[in-house]
Coordinates of C-alpha atoms in Angstrom, one line a residue:
I3 CA -15.1 -11.5 13.1
S4 CA -17.2 -12.9 10.3
G5 CA -15.2 -13.5 7.1
A6 CA -11.8 -13.0 8.7
Q7 CA -9.3 -15.8 8.1
L8 CA -6.2 -16.4 10.2
E9 CA -3.3 -18.0 8.4
R10 CA -0.4 -19.5 10.4
K11 CA 2.8 -19.2 8.4
R12 CA 6.2 -20.5 9.3
F13 CA 7.5 -17.2 10.8
S14 CA 4.3 -15.1 11.0
I15 CA 0.6 -15.0 11.3
A16 CA -1.7 -13.3 8.8
A17 CA -5.2 -11.9 9.4
H18 CA -6.9 -11.8 6.0
Y19 CA -10.0 -9.6 5.7
R20 CA -10.9 -9.8 2.0
N21 CA -14.3 -11.3 3.1
V22 CA -14.9 -9.0 6.1
T23 CA -17.6 -6.4 5.7
E24 CA -16.4 -2.8 5.7
N25 CA -18.1 -2.1 9.0
D26 CA -16.1 -4.9 10.7
V27 CA -12.7 -3.9 9.4
P28 CA -12.1 -1.5 12.3
A29 CA -12.8 -4.2 14.9
L30 CA -10.3 -6.5 13.1
T31 CA -7.7 -3.8 13.0
Q32 CA -8.2 -3.2 16.7
A33 CA -7.8 -6.9 17.5
V34 CA -4.6 -7.2 15.5
E35 CA -3.2 -4.0 17.1
A36 CA -4.1 -5.4 20.6
V37 CA -2.1 -8.5 19.9
A38 CA 0.8 -6.5 18.5
A39 CA 0.7 -4.3 21.6
R40 CA 0.9 -7.3 24.0
H41 CA 3.8 -8.8 22.0
R42 CA 6.4 -6.2 21.5
E43 CA 8.6 -8.8 19.7
L44 CA 6.1 -8.6 16.8
R45 CA 5.5 -5.9 14.2
R46 CA 2.6 -5.4 12.0
I47 CA 2.8 -4.9 8.2
D48 CA -0.2 -4.1 6.1
G49 CA -0.8 -5.9 2.8
K50 CA -3.6 -6.2 0.3
K51 CA -6.6 -6.9 2.6
V52 CA -4.2 -8.6 5.1
F53 CA -2.5 -7.7 8.3
E54 CA 0.6 -9.7 9.1
L55 CA 2.4 -10.0 12.4
L56 CA 6.1 -10.9 12.0
P57 CA 9.1 -10.9 14.3
A58 CA 10.3 -7.4 14.9
I59 CA 13.5 -7.7 13.0
E60 CA 14.8 -5.7 10.1
W61 CA 13.8 -8.0 7.3
D62 CA 11.6 -7.5 4.2
K63 CA 11.1 -8.8 0.7
G64 CA 13.9 -6.5 -0.6
K65 CA 16.4 -7.9 1.9
A66 CA 15.1 -11.4 1.1
V67 CA 15.7 -11.0 -2.7
M68 CA 19.2 -9.6 -2.2
W69 CA 20.0 -12.5 0.2
L70 CA 18.7 -15.0 -2.3
L71 CA 20.8 -13.5 -5.1
E72 CA 23.9 -13.7 -2.8
A73 CA 23.1 -17.3 -1.5
L74 CA 22.6 -18.5 -5.1
A75 CA 25.8 -16.7 -6.3
L76 CA 23.7 -14.6 -8.7
E77 CA 25.2 -11.2 -7.9
R78 CA 27.0 -11.1 -11.2
E79 CA 26.8 -8.2 -13.7
N80 CA 25.1 -10.5 -16.3
V81 CA 22.2 -11.5 -14.0
R82 CA 19.0 -9.3 -14.3
P83 CA 16.5 -10.6 -11.7
I84 CA 12.8 -10.0 -12.5
Y85 CA 10.5 -9.5 -9.5
I86 CA 6.7 -9.5 -10.0
G87 CA 4.4 -8.5 -7.2
D88 CA 0.9 -7.2 -6.5
D89 CA 1.2 -6.0 -2.9
S90 CA 2.5 -3.0 -1.0
T91 CA 4.9 -5.4 0.7
D92 CA 6.6 -6.0 -2.7
E93 CA 7.7 -2.4 -2.9
D94 CA 10.8 -3.2 -0.8
A95 CA 11.9 -5.7 -3.4
F96 CA 11.2 -3.3 -6.3
R97 CA 13.4 -0.7 -4.6
A98 CA 16.2 -3.2 -3.9
L99 CA 16.3 -4.3 -7.5
K100 CA 15.9 -0.9 -9.1
E101 CA 19.6 -0.6 -10.1
R102 CA 20.2 -4.2 -11.2
G103 CA 16.9 -5.9 -12.0
V104 CA 13.3 -5.4 -13.1
G105 CA 10.4 -4.8 -10.8
I106 CA 6.9 -5.4 -12.2
L107 CA 3.8 -4.3 -10.3
V108 CA 0.6 -6.2 -11.0
S109 CA -2.4 -3.8 -10.5
E110 CA -5.6 -2.9 -12.3
Q111 CA -5.3 0.6 -11.0
P112 CA -2.3 2.9 -11.7
Q113 CA -0.5 3.7 -8.4
P114 CA 2.8 5.0 -7.2
T115 CA 5.4 2.3 -7.2
A116 CA 9.2 1.7 -7.3
A117 CA 8.5 -0.9 -10.0
I118 CA 9.8 -0.1 -13.4
Y119 CA 6.9 -1.7 -15.3
S120 CA 3.3 -2.7 -14.6
L121 CA 0.9 -5.3 -15.7
K122 CA -2.8 -5.2 -15.1
N123 CA -3.6 -8.7 -13.9
P124 CA -2.4 -12.3 -13.6
A125 CA -3.5 -13.0 -17.3
E126 CA -1.1 -10.3 -18.4
V127 CA 1.6 -11.8 -16.2
E128 CA 1.1 -15.1 -17.8
G129 CA 1.3 -13.6 -21.3
F130 CA 4.5 -11.7 -20.4
L131 CA 6.1 -14.9 -19.0
R132 CA 5.1 -16.8 -22.1
Q133 CA 6.7 -14.2 -24.3
L134 CA 9.8 -14.1 -22.2
S135 CA 10.2 -17.9 -22.3
V136 CA 10.5 -17.7 -26.1
F137 CA 14.0 -16.1 -25.5
F138 CA 15.2 -19.0 -23.3
V139 CA 14.0 -22.0 -25.3

């Protein structure tokens, strides 16, 4: 399908359709669904203009963040993780950190989210991080 890009990742494969015409998106969707149907060991997650096929295990960005905090011994009361994301797949991490950290959604358009704060674009993220760095220098 013209404009589609396949990205092989370590544990998954992603079909990006940012450059696919709107008329061709259903064909790409069907192709990805057909692969997932043939391989029951895979599950599909939808991101921002991307379909990703991953192993069908209970794992998401929220579980990954919590695992990292534990693995790095950062589960202490005085640690406040900040998670910045721009995709629907980041919502699991926002939810996981809700009680103990800060989730920041990056989106030009207001949308429902589990994140506590939002920034409009990468330039605002850069400005936020620059301001934050003042406190740690």
